[in-house]
mmCIF file of C-alpha atoms in Angstrom:
data_model
loop_
_atom_site.group_PDB
_atom_site.id
_atom_site.type_symbol
_atom_site.label_atom_id
_atom_site.label_comp_id
_atom_site.label_asym_id
_atom_site.label_seq_id
_atom_site.Cartn_x
_atom_site.Cartn_y
_atom_site.Cartn_z
ATOM 1 C CA LEU Z 1 -47.857 48.952 5.406
ATOM 2 C CA SER Z 2 -48.040 51.404 2.518
ATOM 3 C CA PRO Z 3 -48.551 55.121 3.311
ATOM 4 C CA ALA Z 4 -51.913 56.425 2.119
ATOM 5 C CA HIS Z 5 -50.334 59.144 -0.009
ATOM 6 C CA LEU Z 6 -47.794 56.894 -1.790
ATOM 7 C CA VAL Z 7 -49.800 55.458 -4.711
ATOM 8 C CA PRO Z 8 -51.598 58.752 -5.595
ATOM 9 C CA ARG Z 9 -48.306 60.667 -5.434
ATOM 10 C CA LEU Z 10 -46.555 58.187 -7.724
ATOM 11 C CA GLY Z 11 -49.514 58.407 -10.105
ATOM 12 C CA ARG Z 12 -49.204 62.179 -10.316
ATOM 13 C CA GLU Z 13 -45.423 62.078 -10.784
ATOM 14 C CA LEU Z 14 -45.644 59.507 -13.593
ATOM 15 C CA GLY Z 15 -48.662 61.092 -15.284
ATOM 16 C CA VAL Z 16 -50.830 58.000 -14.732
ATOM 17 C CA ALA Z 17 -53.357 59.733 -12.476
ATOM 18 C CA ALA Z 18 -54.690 61.786 -15.410
ATOM 19 C CA LYS Z 19 -55.958 58.572 -17.039
ATOM 20 C CA ALA Z 20 -57.638 57.271 -13.861
ATOM 21 C CA ARG Z 21 -61.243 58.464 -13.678
ATOM 22 C CA THR Z 22 -63.775 56.032 -12.222
ATOM 23 C CA PHE Z 23 -61.277 53.266 -11.394
ATOM 24 C CA SER Z 24 -58.650 54.723 -9.058
ATOM 25 C CA LEU Z 25 -54.964 53.788 -9.037
ATOM 26 C CA TRP Z 26 -55.268 52.467 -5.488
ATOM 27 C CA SER Z 27 -58.157 50.183 -6.488
ATOM 28 C CA HIS Z 28 -56.109 48.976 -9.463
ATOM 29 C CA VAL Z 29 -53.142 48.066 -7.258
ATOM 30 C CA ILE Z 30 -55.378 46.334 -4.701
ATOM 31 C CA SER Z 31 -57.099 44.308 -7.447
ATOM 32 C CA LEU Z 32 -53.794 43.020 -8.850
ATOM 33 C CA LEU Z 33 -52.429 42.168 -5.401
ATOM 34 C CA TYR Z 34 -55.667 40.315 -4.684
ATOM 35 C CA ALA Z 35 -55.265 38.370 -7.929
ATOM 36 C CA GLN Z 36 -51.785 37.327 -6.795
ATOM 37 C CA LEU Z 37 -52.902 36.196 -3.337
ATOM 38 C CA THR Z 38 -55.887 34.208 -4.618
ATOM 39 C CA HIS Z 39 -54.365 32.854 -7.868
ATOM 40 C CA ALA Z 40 -57.318 34.289 -9.769
ATOM 41 C CA LEU Z 41 -58.232 32.315 -12.866
ATOM 42 C CA SER Z 42 -59.383 35.240 -14.996
ATOM 43 C CA LEU Z 43 -60.398 38.890 -14.999
ATOM 44 C CA ASN Z 44 -63.971 37.831 -14.304
ATOM 45 C CA ASP Z 45 -62.743 35.894 -11.278
ATOM 46 C CA VAL Z 46 -61.112 39.031 -9.834
ATOM 47 C CA ALA Z 47 -64.044 41.307 -10.628
ATOM 48 C CA ASP Z 48 -66.770 38.949 -9.311
ATOM 49 C CA SER Z 49 -64.894 38.079 -6.122
ATOM 50 C CA LEU Z 50 -64.155 41.682 -5.207
ATOM 51 C CA ARG Z 51 -67.756 42.628 -5.981
ATOM 52 C CA LEU Z 52 -68.953 39.997 -3.497
ATOM 53 C CA HIS Z 53 -66.689 41.507 -0.831
ATOM 54 C CA ARG Z 54 -67.487 45.121 -1.687
ATOM 55 C CA ASN Z 55 -67.959 46.201 1.959
ATOM 56 C CA GLN Z 56 -64.709 44.684 3.204
ATOM 57 C CA LEU Z 57 -62.906 46.100 0.184
ATOM 58 C CA ALA Z 58 -64.183 49.614 0.927
ATOM 59 C CA ALA Z 59 -62.489 49.426 4.328
ATOM 60 C CA LEU Z 60 -59.137 49.401 2.494
ATOM 61 C CA ARG Z 61 -58.987 53.209 2.054
ATOM 62 C CA GLY Z 62 -62.109 53.286 -0.089
ATOM 63 C CA ALA Z 63 -61.010 50.761 -2.724
ATOM 64 C CA THR Z 64 -63.724 49.821 -5.218
ATOM 65 C CA PRO Z 65 -64.248 46.581 -7.170
ATOM 66 C CA PRO Z 66 -63.430 46.755 -10.878
ATOM 67 C CA SER Z 67 -65.415 45.605 -13.846
ATOM 68 C CA ARG Z 68 -63.831 43.068 -16.156
ATOM 69 C CA ASN Z 69 -63.294 45.568 -18.975
ATOM 70 C CA GLY Z 70 -62.200 48.287 -16.567
ATOM 71 C CA LEU Z 71 -59.457 46.148 -15.056
ATOM 72 C CA SER Z 72 -58.341 44.947 -18.483
ATOM 73 C CA HIS Z 73 -58.172 48.498 -19.854
ATOM 74 C CA ALA Z 74 -56.322 49.802 -16.784
ATOM 75 C CA SER Z 75 -53.627 47.132 -16.994
ATOM 76 C CA ARG Z 76 -53.215 47.716 -20.715
ATOM 77 C CA ALA Z 77 -53.247 51.531 -20.803
ATOM 78 C CA ARG Z 78 -51.595 52.546 -17.535
ATOM 79 C CA ASP Z 79 -47.813 52.712 -17.229
ATOM 80 C CA PRO Z 80 -46.493 49.696 -15.245
ATOM 81 C CA GLN Z 81 -43.691 51.921 -13.989
ATOM 82 C CA LEU Z 82 -46.131 52.840 -11.217
ATOM 83 C CA ALA Z 83 -45.980 49.275 -9.849
ATOM 84 C CA GLU Z 84 -42.204 49.239 -10.277
ATOM 85 C CA GLN Z 85 -41.746 52.501 -8.357
ATOM 86 C CA LEU Z 86 -44.176 51.299 -5.678
ATOM 87 C CA PHE Z 87 -42.033 48.205 -5.129
ATOM 88 C CA TRP Z 88 -38.823 50.220 -4.685
ATOM 89 C CA LYS Z 89 -40.521 52.761 -2.406
ATOM 90 C CA LEU Z 90 -41.842 49.969 -0.181
ATOM 91 C CA ALA Z 91 -38.391 48.351 -0.139
ATOM 92 C CA GLU Z 92 -37.102 51.702 1.134
ATOM 93 C CA LEU Z 93 -39.895 52.391 3.666
ATOM 94 C CA LEU Z 94 -40.359 48.973 5.291
ATOM 95 C CA PRO Z 95 -36.904 48.868 6.967
ATOM 96 C CA ARG Z 96 -37.857 52.127 8.716
ATOM 97 C CA GLN Z 97 -40.896 50.418 10.243
ATOM 98 C CA ALA Z 98 -38.841 47.410 11.400
ATOM 99 C CA PRO Z 99 -35.110 48.171 11.731
ATOM 100 C CA GLY Z 100 -33.129 45.111 10.729
ATOM 101 C CA PHE Z 101 -35.386 44.073 7.877
ATOM 102 C CA GLY Z 102 -33.352 43.714 4.697
ATOM 103 C CA LYS Z 103 -30.048 43.518 6.581
ATOM 104 C CA ARG Z 104 -27.972 40.391 7.186
ATOM 105 C CA HIS Z 105 -30.746 38.321 8.752
ATOM 106 C CA TRP Z 106 -31.010 35.927 5.810
ATOM 107 C CA GLY Z 107 -27.247 35.354 5.257
ATOM 108 C CA ARG Z 108 -26.348 31.766 4.448
ATOM 109 C CA ARG Z 109 -23.258 29.888 5.645
ATOM 110 C CA LEU Z 110 -20.191 31.262 3.897
ATOM 111 C CA ALA Z 111 -21.943 34.410 2.714
ATOM 112 C CA SER Z 112 -22.889 35.369 6.295
ATOM 113 C CA ARG Z 113 -19.192 35.627 7.193
ATOM 114 C CA PHE Z 114 -18.564 38.325 4.578
ATOM 115 C CA ARG Z 115 -18.938 41.916 5.734
ATOM 116 C CA ARG Z 116 -19.119 43.049 2.126
ATOM 117 C CA VAL Z 117 -22.413 43.219 0.258
ATOM 118 C CA ILE Z 118 -22.785 40.203 -2.026
ATOM 119 C CA HIS Z 119 -24.977 40.577 -5.116
ATOM 120 C CA VAL Z 120 -26.289 37.698 -7.216
ATOM 121 C CA VAL Z 121 -27.272 38.420 -10.827
ATOM 122 C CA ASP Z 122 -29.417 36.133 -12.953
ATOM 123 C CA ALA Z 123 -32.485 36.084 -15.186
ATOM 124 C CA THR Z 124 -35.600 33.939 -15.304
ATOM 125 C CA THR Z 125 -37.783 33.306 -18.345
ATOM 126 C CA ILE Z 126 -41.572 33.437 -18.027
ATOM 127 C CA GLU Z 127 -43.337 31.525 -20.776
ATOM 128 C CA LEU Z 128 -46.190 33.279 -22.584
ATOM 129 C CA VAL Z 129 -48.689 32.348 -25.285
ATOM 130 C CA ALA Z 130 -47.159 33.022 -28.715
ATOM 131 C CA ASN Z 131 -50.339 33.294 -30.774
ATOM 132 C CA CYS Z 132 -51.733 36.221 -28.736
ATOM 133 C CA MET Z 133 -48.547 37.933 -27.518
ATOM 134 C CA ASP Z 134 -46.698 38.901 -30.680
ATOM 135 C CA TRP Z 135 -44.680 41.547 -28.835
ATOM 136 C CA ALA Z 136 -42.882 38.828 -26.824
ATOM 137 C CA LYS Z 137 -41.936 36.400 -29.607
ATOM 138 C CA HIS Z 138 -38.298 35.351 -29.460
ATOM 139 C CA ARG Z 139 -38.449 32.086 -31.387
ATOM 140 C CA ARG Z 140 -40.558 30.750 -34.229
ATOM 141 C CA ARG Z 141 -43.362 29.336 -32.102
ATOM 142 C CA LYS Z 142 -42.532 30.615 -28.646
ATOM 143 C CA ALA Z 143 -43.065 33.789 -26.682
ATOM 144 C CA ALA Z 144 -41.626 34.717 -23.331
ATOM 145 C CA ALA Z 145 -40.846 37.560 -20.978
ATOM 146 C CA LYS Z 146 -37.623 37.719 -19.019
ATOM 147 C CA THR Z 147 -36.848 39.227 -15.621
ATOM 148 C CA HIS Z 148 -33.234 40.285 -15.096
ATOM 149 C CA LEU Z 149 -32.623 40.534 -11.370
ATOM 150 C CA ARG Z 150 -29.904 41.592 -8.962
ATOM 151 C CA MET Z 151 -30.497 40.200 -5.483
ATOM 152 C CA ASP Z 152 -28.790 40.896 -2.162
ATOM 153 C CA LEU Z 153 -27.577 37.508 -0.947
ATOM 154 C CA HIS Z 154 -27.720 38.449 2.748
ATOM 155 C CA SER Z 155 -31.308 39.710 2.757
ATOM 156 C CA MET Z 156 -32.657 37.623 -0.159
ATOM 157 C CA LEU Z 157 -34.416 40.761 -1.454
ATOM 158 C CA PRO Z 158 -34.232 42.196 -4.992
ATOM 159 C CA ARG Z 159 -32.125 45.342 -5.421
ATOM 160 C CA PHE Z 160 -32.602 45.883 -9.160
ATOM 161 C CA ALA Z 161 -34.892 44.335 -11.760
ATOM 162 C CA ILE Z 162 -35.717 44.689 -15.456
ATOM 163 C CA VAL Z 163 -38.850 43.095 -16.927
ATOM 164 C CA ASP Z 164 -38.678 42.848 -20.727
ATOM 165 C CA THR Z 165 -38.960 40.393 -23.601
ATOM 166 C CA ALA Z 166 -36.717 37.328 -23.780
ATOM 167 C CA ALA Z 167 -35.244 38.263 -27.153
ATOM 168 C CA GLU Z 168 -32.059 39.855 -25.798
ATOM 169 C CA ASN Z 169 -29.095 37.896 -24.483
ATOM 170 C CA ASP Z 170 -28.371 38.105 -20.759
ATOM 171 C CA ALA Z 171 -24.933 39.655 -21.319
ATOM 172 C CA LYS Z 172 -26.493 42.666 -23.076
ATOM 173 C CA ARG Z 173 -28.331 43.580 -19.886
ATOM 174 C CA ALA Z 174 -25.335 42.970 -17.601
ATOM 175 C CA ARG Z 175 -24.176 46.600 -17.509
ATOM 176 C CA GLU Z 176 -27.628 47.872 -16.551
ATOM 177 C CA VAL Z 177 -28.128 45.258 -13.849
ATOM 178 C CA CYS Z 178 -24.673 45.835 -12.310
ATOM 179 C CA ALA Z 179 -24.671 49.631 -12.625
ATOM 180 C CA GLY Z 180 -25.558 50.214 -8.953
ATOM 181 C CA ILE Z 181 -22.830 48.017 -7.452
ATOM 182 C CA HIS Z 182 -20.267 49.979 -5.429
ATOM 183 C CA ALA Z 183 -16.510 49.537 -5.021
ATOM 184 C CA GLY Z 184 -15.530 46.715 -2.654
ATOM 185 C CA GLU Z 185 -18.763 44.771 -3.135
ATOM 186 C CA ILE Z 186 -19.006 41.278 -4.642
ATOM 187 C CA VAL Z 187 -21.166 40.129 -7.554
ATOM 188 C CA LEU Z 188 -21.854 36.523 -8.584
ATOM 189 C CA PHE Z 189 -23.284 35.484 -11.953
ATOM 190 C CA ASP Z 190 -23.256 32.492 -14.276
ATOM 191 C CA ARG Z 191 -21.463 32.218 -17.609
ATOM 192 C CA ALA Z 192 -24.407 33.638 -19.567
ATOM 193 C CA TYR Z 193 -23.332 37.054 -18.254
ATOM 194 C CA VAL Z 194 -19.650 36.680 -19.218
ATOM 195 C CA ASP Z 195 -18.693 39.743 -21.263
ATOM 196 C CA PHE Z 196 -14.991 40.538 -20.853
ATOM 197 C CA ALA Z 197 -15.481 44.232 -21.611
ATOM 198 C CA HIS Z 198 -18.041 44.394 -18.802
ATOM 199 C CA LEU Z 199 -15.809 42.344 -16.490
ATOM 200 C CA ARG Z 200 -12.964 44.782 -17.075
ATOM 201 C CA ASP Z 201 -15.312 47.666 -16.295
ATOM 202 C CA LEU Z 202 -16.226 46.000 -12.976
ATOM 203 C CA ASP Z 203 -12.542 45.448 -12.208
ATOM 204 C CA GLN Z 204 -11.750 49.112 -12.849
ATOM 205 C CA ARG Z 205 -14.604 50.070 -10.522
ATOM 206 C CA GLU Z 206 -12.958 47.837 -7.842
ATOM 207 C CA VAL Z 207 -15.898 45.451 -7.804
ATOM 208 C CA PHE Z 208 -15.007 41.808 -7.122
ATOM 209 C CA TRP Z 209 -16.768 39.207 -9.249
ATOM 210 C CA VAL Z 210 -16.987 35.405 -9.495
ATOM 211 C CA THR Z 211 -18.381 33.528 -12.475
ATOM 212 C CA ARG Z 212 -18.031 30.288 -14.427
ATOM 213 C CA ALA Z 213 -15.796 30.052 -17.464
ATOM 214 C CA LYS Z 214 -17.260 29.193 -20.845
ATOM 215 C CA LYS Z 215 -16.226 25.893 -22.383
ATOM 216 C CA ASN Z 216 -14.483 27.531 -25.344
ATOM 217 C CA LEU Z 217 -12.315 29.860 -23.218
ATOM 218 C CA SER Z 218 -8.837 30.237 -24.751
ATOM 219 C CA SER Z 219 -6.131 31.151 -22.253
ATOM 220 C CA ARG Z 220 -2.570 30.447 -21.188
ATOM 221 C CA VAL Z 221 -1.270 29.937 -17.665
ATOM 222 C CA VAL Z 222 1.033 32.685 -16.383
ATOM 223 C CA ARG Z 223 1.447 31.430 -12.826
ATOM 224 C CA ARG Z 224 0.453 28.240 -11.052
ATOM 225 C CA ARG Z 225 -0.722 29.055 -7.528
ATOM 226 C CA GLN Z 226 -1.202 25.373 -6.656
ATOM 227 C CA ARG Z 227 1.221 22.688 -7.806
ATOM 228 C CA LYS Z 228 -0.992 19.626 -7.297
ATOM 229 C CA PRO Z 229 -4.641 18.862 -6.462
ATOM 230 C CA ALA Z 230 -5.622 19.518 -2.848
ATOM 231 C CA GLY Z 231 -8.957 18.051 -1.788
ATOM 232 C CA LYS Z 232 -11.733 19.307 -4.055
ATOM 233 C CA ILE Z 233 -9.487 21.952 -5.641
ATOM 234 C CA LEU Z 234 -7.810 20.544 -8.745
ATOM 235 C CA ARG Z 235 -6.065 23.688 -10.062
ATOM 236 C CA ASP Z 236 -5.570 27.318 -9.097
ATOM 237 C CA ASP Z 237 -3.861 29.417 -11.793
ATOM 238 C CA GLU Z 238 -3.398 32.974 -12.951
ATOM 239 C CA ILE Z 239 -4.126 33.204 -16.673
ATOM 240 C CA LEU Z 240 -4.143 35.597 -19.601
ATOM 241 C CA LEU Z 241 -6.727 35.458 -22.378
ATOM 242 C CA VAL Z 242 -5.397 34.347 -25.767
ATOM 243 C CA GLY Z 243 -8.155 35.335 -28.185
ATOM 244 C CA LYS Z 244 -7.583 38.629 -29.976
ATOM 245 C CA LYS Z 245 -10.941 40.210 -29.069
ATOM 246 C CA SER Z 246 -10.962 38.757 -25.565
ATOM 247 C CA ARG Z 247 -7.404 39.923 -24.867
ATOM 248 C CA ALA Z 248 -8.242 43.431 -26.116
ATOM 249 C CA ALA Z 249 -11.334 43.544 -23.901
ATOM 250 C CA TYR Z 250 -9.577 42.174 -20.792
ATOM 251 C CA PRO Z 251 -5.760 42.471 -20.929
ATOM 252 C CA GLN Z 252 -5.220 41.963 -17.173
ATOM 253 C CA ARG Z 253 -4.618 38.674 -15.416
ATOM 254 C CA LEU Z 254 -7.531 36.512 -14.365
ATOM 255 C CA ARG Z 255 -7.672 33.847 -11.720
ATOM 256 C CA ARG Z 256 -8.955 30.429 -12.767
ATOM 257 C CA VAL Z 257 -9.993 27.832 -10.184
ATOM 258 C CA ILE Z 258 -10.898 24.287 -11.232
ATOM 259 C CA ALA Z 259 -12.755 22.351 -8.539
ATOM 260 C CA LEU Z 260 -14.956 19.318 -8.007
ATOM 261 C CA VAL Z 261 -18.489 20.378 -7.136
ATOM 262 C CA GLU Z 262 -21.269 18.036 -6.046
ATOM 263 C CA VAL Z 263 -24.391 18.400 -8.204
ATOM 264 C CA ASP Z 264 -27.346 16.071 -7.540
ATOM 265 C CA GLY Z 265 -25.115 13.706 -5.586
ATOM 266 C CA VAL Z 266 -22.505 13.469 -8.369
ATOM 267 C CA GLU Z 267 -19.205 15.345 -8.361
ATOM 268 C CA ARG Z 268 -18.595 17.421 -11.482
ATOM 269 C CA GLU Z 269 -15.550 19.403 -12.550
ATOM 270 C CA MET Z 270 -16.252 23.126 -12.831
ATOM 271 C CA THR Z 271 -14.053 26.061 -13.827
ATOM 272 C CA PHE Z 272 -14.473 29.408 -12.089
ATOM 273 C CA LEU Z 273 -13.079 32.842 -12.945
ATOM 274 C CA THR Z 274 -12.517 35.770 -10.586
ATOM 275 C CA ASN Z 275 -10.541 38.992 -10.344
ATOM 276 C CA HIS Z 276 -9.765 38.524 -6.630
ATOM 277 C CA MET Z 277 -6.258 37.145 -6.067
ATOM 278 C CA GLU Z 278 -6.283 36.857 -2.252
ATOM 279 C CA TRP Z 279 -9.199 34.544 -1.459
ATOM 280 C CA ALA Z 280 -8.608 30.867 -0.858
ATOM 281 C CA ALA Z 281 -9.487 28.716 -3.867
ATOM 282 C CA SER Z 282 -12.172 26.954 -1.802
ATOM 283 C CA THR Z 283 -13.737 30.350 -1.032
ATOM 284 C CA VAL Z 284 -14.078 31.090 -4.748
ATOM 285 C CA ALA Z 285 -15.897 27.793 -5.323
ATOM 286 C CA GLU Z 286 -18.110 28.269 -2.252
ATOM 287 C CA LEU Z 287 -19.042 31.807 -3.270
ATOM 288 C CA TYR Z 288 -20.257 30.586 -6.633
ATOM 289 C CA ARG Z 289 -22.232 27.854 -4.882
ATOM 290 C CA CYS Z 290 -24.057 30.628 -2.983
ATOM 291 C CA ARG Z 291 -25.328 31.845 -6.364
ATOM 292 C CA TRP Z 292 -27.889 29.038 -6.205
ATOM 293 C CA GLN Z 293 -29.913 31.120 -3.730
ATOM 294 C CA ILE Z 294 -31.280 33.244 -6.573
ATOM 295 C CA GLU Z 295 -32.543 30.063 -8.238
ATOM 296 C CA VAL Z 296 -34.361 29.284 -4.980
ATOM 297 C CA PHE Z 297 -35.873 32.777 -5.088
ATOM 298 C CA PHE Z 298 -37.089 32.301 -8.665
ATOM 299 C CA LYS Z 299 -38.546 28.919 -7.727
ATOM 300 C CA GLN Z 300 -40.430 30.445 -4.792
ATOM 301 C CA ILE Z 301 -42.079 33.228 -6.744
ATOM 302 C CA LYS Z 302 -42.870 31.139 -9.838
ATOM 303 C CA GLN Z 303 -44.349 28.199 -7.915
ATOM 304 C CA THR Z 304 -46.138 30.214 -5.224
ATOM 305 C CA LEU Z 305 -47.252 33.464 -6.834
ATOM 306 C CA LYS Z 306 -49.323 33.919 -9.988
ATOM 307 C CA LEU Z 307 -46.680 33.943 -12.724
ATOM 308 C CA GLY Z 308 -47.727 30.809 -14.603
ATOM 309 C CA SER Z 309 -50.702 32.438 -16.334
ATOM 310 C CA PHE Z 310 -51.529 36.061 -17.053
ATOM 311 C CA LEU Z 311 -54.689 38.139 -16.881
ATOM 312 C CA GLY Z 312 -53.761 40.242 -19.918
ATOM 313 C CA HIS Z 313 -51.937 39.821 -23.214
ATOM 314 C CA SER Z 314 -50.322 43.244 -23.609
ATOM 315 C CA ALA Z 315 -46.772 44.070 -22.531
ATOM 316 C CA ASN Z 316 -48.051 46.493 -19.887
ATOM 317 C CA ALA Z 317 -50.415 43.923 -18.397
ATOM 318 C CA VAL Z 318 -47.640 41.339 -18.070
ATOM 319 C CA LYS Z 319 -45.322 43.877 -16.415
ATOM 320 C CA TRP Z 320 -48.074 44.951 -14.007
ATOM 321 C CA GLN Z 321 -48.561 41.334 -12.965
ATOM 322 C CA VAL Z 322 -44.832 40.612 -12.533
ATOM 323 C CA TRP Z 323 -44.267 43.699 -10.386
ATOM 324 C CA SER Z 324 -47.379 42.974 -8.297
ATOM 325 C CA ALA Z 325 -45.946 39.502 -7.622
ATOM 326 C CA LEU Z 326 -42.695 41.061 -6.409
ATOM 327 C CA ILE Z 327 -44.665 43.447 -4.168
ATOM 328 C CA ILE Z 328 -46.531 40.520 -2.583
ATOM 329 C CA TYR Z 329 -43.213 38.721 -2.030
ATOM 330 C CA LEU Z 330 -41.771 41.804 -0.319
ATOM 331 C CA LEU Z 331 -44.806 42.297 1.931
ATOM 332 C CA LEU Z 332 -44.918 38.643 2.977
ATOM 333 C CA ARG Z 333 -41.212 38.623 3.717
ATOM 334 C CA PHE Z 334 -41.697 41.696 5.894
ATOM 335 C CA GLN Z 335 -44.501 40.004 7.838
ATOM 336 C CA ALA Z 336 -42.311 36.932 8.275
ATOM 337 C CA PHE Z 337 -39.499 39.082 9.662
ATOM 338 C CA VAL Z 338 -41.681 41.021 12.099
ATOM 339 C CA SER Z 339 -43.446 37.899 13.412
ATOM 340 C CA ARG Z 340 -40.228 35.814 13.414
ATOM 341 C CA TRP Z 341 -41.918 33.241 11.241
ATOM 342 C CA SER Z 342 -39.830 30.059 11.024
ATOM 343 C CA GLY Z 343 -41.897 28.113 8.498
ATOM 344 C CA SER Z 344 -41.562 28.024 4.737
ATOM 345 C CA PHE Z 345 -42.574 30.818 2.372
ATOM 346 C CA ILE Z 346 -45.194 28.639 0.655
ATOM 347 C CA ARG Z 347 -46.841 27.872 4.007
ATOM 348 C CA LEU Z 348 -46.880 31.565 4.867
ATOM 349 C CA PHE Z 349 -48.516 32.337 1.526
ATOM 350 C CA GLY Z 350 -51.136 29.604 2.046
ATOM 351 C CA LEU Z 351 -51.975 30.840 5.534
ATOM 352 C CA VAL Z 352 -52.451 34.429 4.388
ATOM 353 C CA ARG Z 353 -54.563 33.349 1.427
ATOM 354 C CA SER Z 354 -56.862 31.210 3.598
ATOM 355 C CA ALA Z 355 -57.482 34.075 6.057
ATOM 356 C CA LEU Z 356 -57.599 36.873 3.508
ATOM 357 C CA TRP Z 357 -61.066 38.247 4.355
ATOM 358 C CA GLU Z 358 -60.900 37.542 8.101
ATOM 359 C CA ARG Z 359 -60.485 40.449 10.514
ATOM 360 C CA LEU Z 360 -57.341 39.140 12.195
ATOM 361 C CA ASP Z 361 -54.126 40.702 13.337
ATOM 362 C CA MET Z 362 -51.538 39.328 10.912
ATOM 363 C CA ILE Z 363 -48.678 39.333 13.421
ATOM 364 C CA ASP Z 364 -50.844 37.656 16.078
ATOM 365 C CA LEU Z 365 -52.001 35.100 13.505
ATOM 366 C CA LEU Z 366 -48.462 34.138 12.557
ATOM 367 C CA ARG Z 367 -47.211 34.045 16.150
ATOM 368 C CA ARG Z 368 -50.068 32.313 17.972
ATOM 369 C CA VAL Z 369 -52.743 30.827 15.731
ATOM 370 C CA CYS Z 370 -50.294 28.742 13.750
ATOM 371 C CA GLY Z 371 -48.412 27.690 16.897
ATOM 372 C CA THR Z 372 -45.058 27.148 15.210
ATOM 373 C CA ALA Z 373 -43.961 30.660 14.377
ATOM 374 C CA ASN Z 374 -42.099 31.267 17.646
ATOM 375 C CA GLY Z 375 -39.772 28.285 17.495
ATOM 376 C CA SER Z 376 -38.728 25.092 15.794
ATOM 377 C CA LEU Z 377 -41.186 23.028 13.786
ATOM 378 C CA ARG Z 378 -40.194 19.803 15.573
ATOM 379 C CA MET Z 379 -42.418 18.185 18.212
ATOM 380 C CA ILE Z 380 -41.617 18.975 21.834
ATOM 381 C CA GLY Z 381 -42.333 16.219 24.315
ATOM 382 C CA THR Z 382 -43.515 16.872 27.879
ATOM 383 C CA PRO Z 383 -43.382 14.653 30.979
ATOM 384 C CA GLN Z 384 -47.188 14.468 31.035
ATOM 385 C CA GLN Z 385 -47.039 12.534 27.743
ATOM 386 C CA ALA Z 386 -44.704 9.857 29.136
ATOM 387 C CA TYR Z 387 -45.983 6.406 30.114
ATOM 388 C CA LEU Z 388 -42.769 4.407 30.501
ATOM 389 C CA PRO Z 389 -40.524 4.654 33.581
ATOM 390 C CA GLY Z 390 -37.797 7.195 33.047
ATOM 391 C CA MET Z 391 -39.460 8.879 30.076
ATOM 392 C CA ALA Z 392 -39.963 12.062 32.094
ATOM 393 C CA LEU Z 393 -36.191 12.180 32.389
ATOM 394 C CA ILE Z 394 -35.896 12.129 28.582
ATOM 395 C CA CYS Z 395 -38.683 14.565 27.796
ATOM 396 C CA GLY Z 396 -37.710 17.019 30.498
ATOM 397 C CA THR Z 397 -34.859 18.368 28.380
ATOM 398 C CA ALA Z 398 -36.724 18.619 25.079
ATOM 399 C CA THR Z 399 -37.667 22.260 25.487
ATOM 400 C CA GLY Z 400 -34.143 23.644 25.341
ATOM 401 C CA ARG Z 401 -30.455 22.915 24.939
ATOM 402 C CA GLU Z 402 -28.629 20.978 27.657
ATOM 403 C CA SER Z 403 -24.984 21.136 28.623
ATOM 404 C CA ARG Z 404 -22.527 18.340 27.969
ATOM 405 C CA THR Z 405 -22.362 17.463 31.698
ATOM 406 C CA SER Z 406 -26.133 17.134 32.082
ATOM 407 C CA ARG Z 407 -26.341 15.117 28.872
ATOM 408 C CA GLN Z 408 -23.740 12.649 30.174
ATOM 409 C CA ALA Z 409 -25.554 12.397 33.522
ATOM 410 C CA ARG Z 410 -28.840 11.725 31.730
ATOM 411 C CA GLN Z 411 -27.177 9.016 29.661
ATOM 412 C CA ARG Z 412 -25.850 7.277 32.794
ATOM 413 C CA LYS Z 413 -29.300 7.340 34.433
ATOM 414 C CA LEU Z 414 -30.883 5.920 31.293
ATOM 415 C CA GLU Z 415 -28.377 3.057 31.238
ATOM 416 C CA SER Z 416 -29.198 2.267 34.869
ATOM 417 C CA LEU Z 417 -32.934 2.186 34.091
ATOM 418 C CA PHE Z 418 -32.758 -0.056 31.016
#
């Protein structure tokens, strides 16, 4: 899926190729992707396993197995920007191989009805070991890295990412993460990213945003758009900020929507802020609910890929491993799109990992070997499986949708039988 010239060219452009002598950049990338797919326990695990499969590995454009120290040194000394640029180049090249990938295929409910691009911004913290990763300390006895991400809600693919320490507040990275959003597009983020100076900048760029209000927000109501509660919507007001610094940062009117939102089966009152004055109040609440999709994304990559433990302690090694995880996610999502895979991401990952060294066509494997990639995961009955009178009549319609007339006729025949 990756052009043969891509990794060497990126290495030359970034000046990394000059440091690669016996252990090539391509072999380095392959080794880290292999560690992700197999959940390698250590550097020795990666080196020994690839050495055992030296012949199969050589078939991948001449990749060679690393030594333990060679892989450790490469991840520590080489610039992880190579892995970052490789991810963005693949995100650009893969849609050319399969038109439609990365479009609106993965839109969800309300979001799929919007023709505008909807971005979701959030950050996830990756815990590290404090006593051997001093560069990542952000508390007295804790160390962590943080990934700030902007994701396209329709495609469920990352559009911008920053991997750094967890010391900085999310709001400080908001301008960088949102820099590539164009006029007319929508961005969703939680209250950790609320910075009124940044929100005003987005408003001036004609970017629509939806977020949650902080608990200590001081404001006064200028206009009540809704006189009394209607369903789940308790209030819908236009407000002005009261605080001196807040008012100076954002002097325009804001829209505040207070609604009841179901969380874990219990309805909770939540307050939302937006700069869009035309949407229905229920649309504002539903748009923020769509923000949960980025939490699902973080859960997928942290529970499925190798982000719970790291093969190196340096900042470069951690960044190499995070970006290699994102590359694996992108490649698997592409295979799922091409093969029309209908199962879960974790099952797709498990299937690929189990057949990693087999000479199989990936698309054929996902479509035929598994048996459930072409359609629904439910069981389909056939008349040959029926033993009771009339069961063929029931099972005969299990392979597709039936019209209302045929369903009523089938019901009448069933009542006559039983």
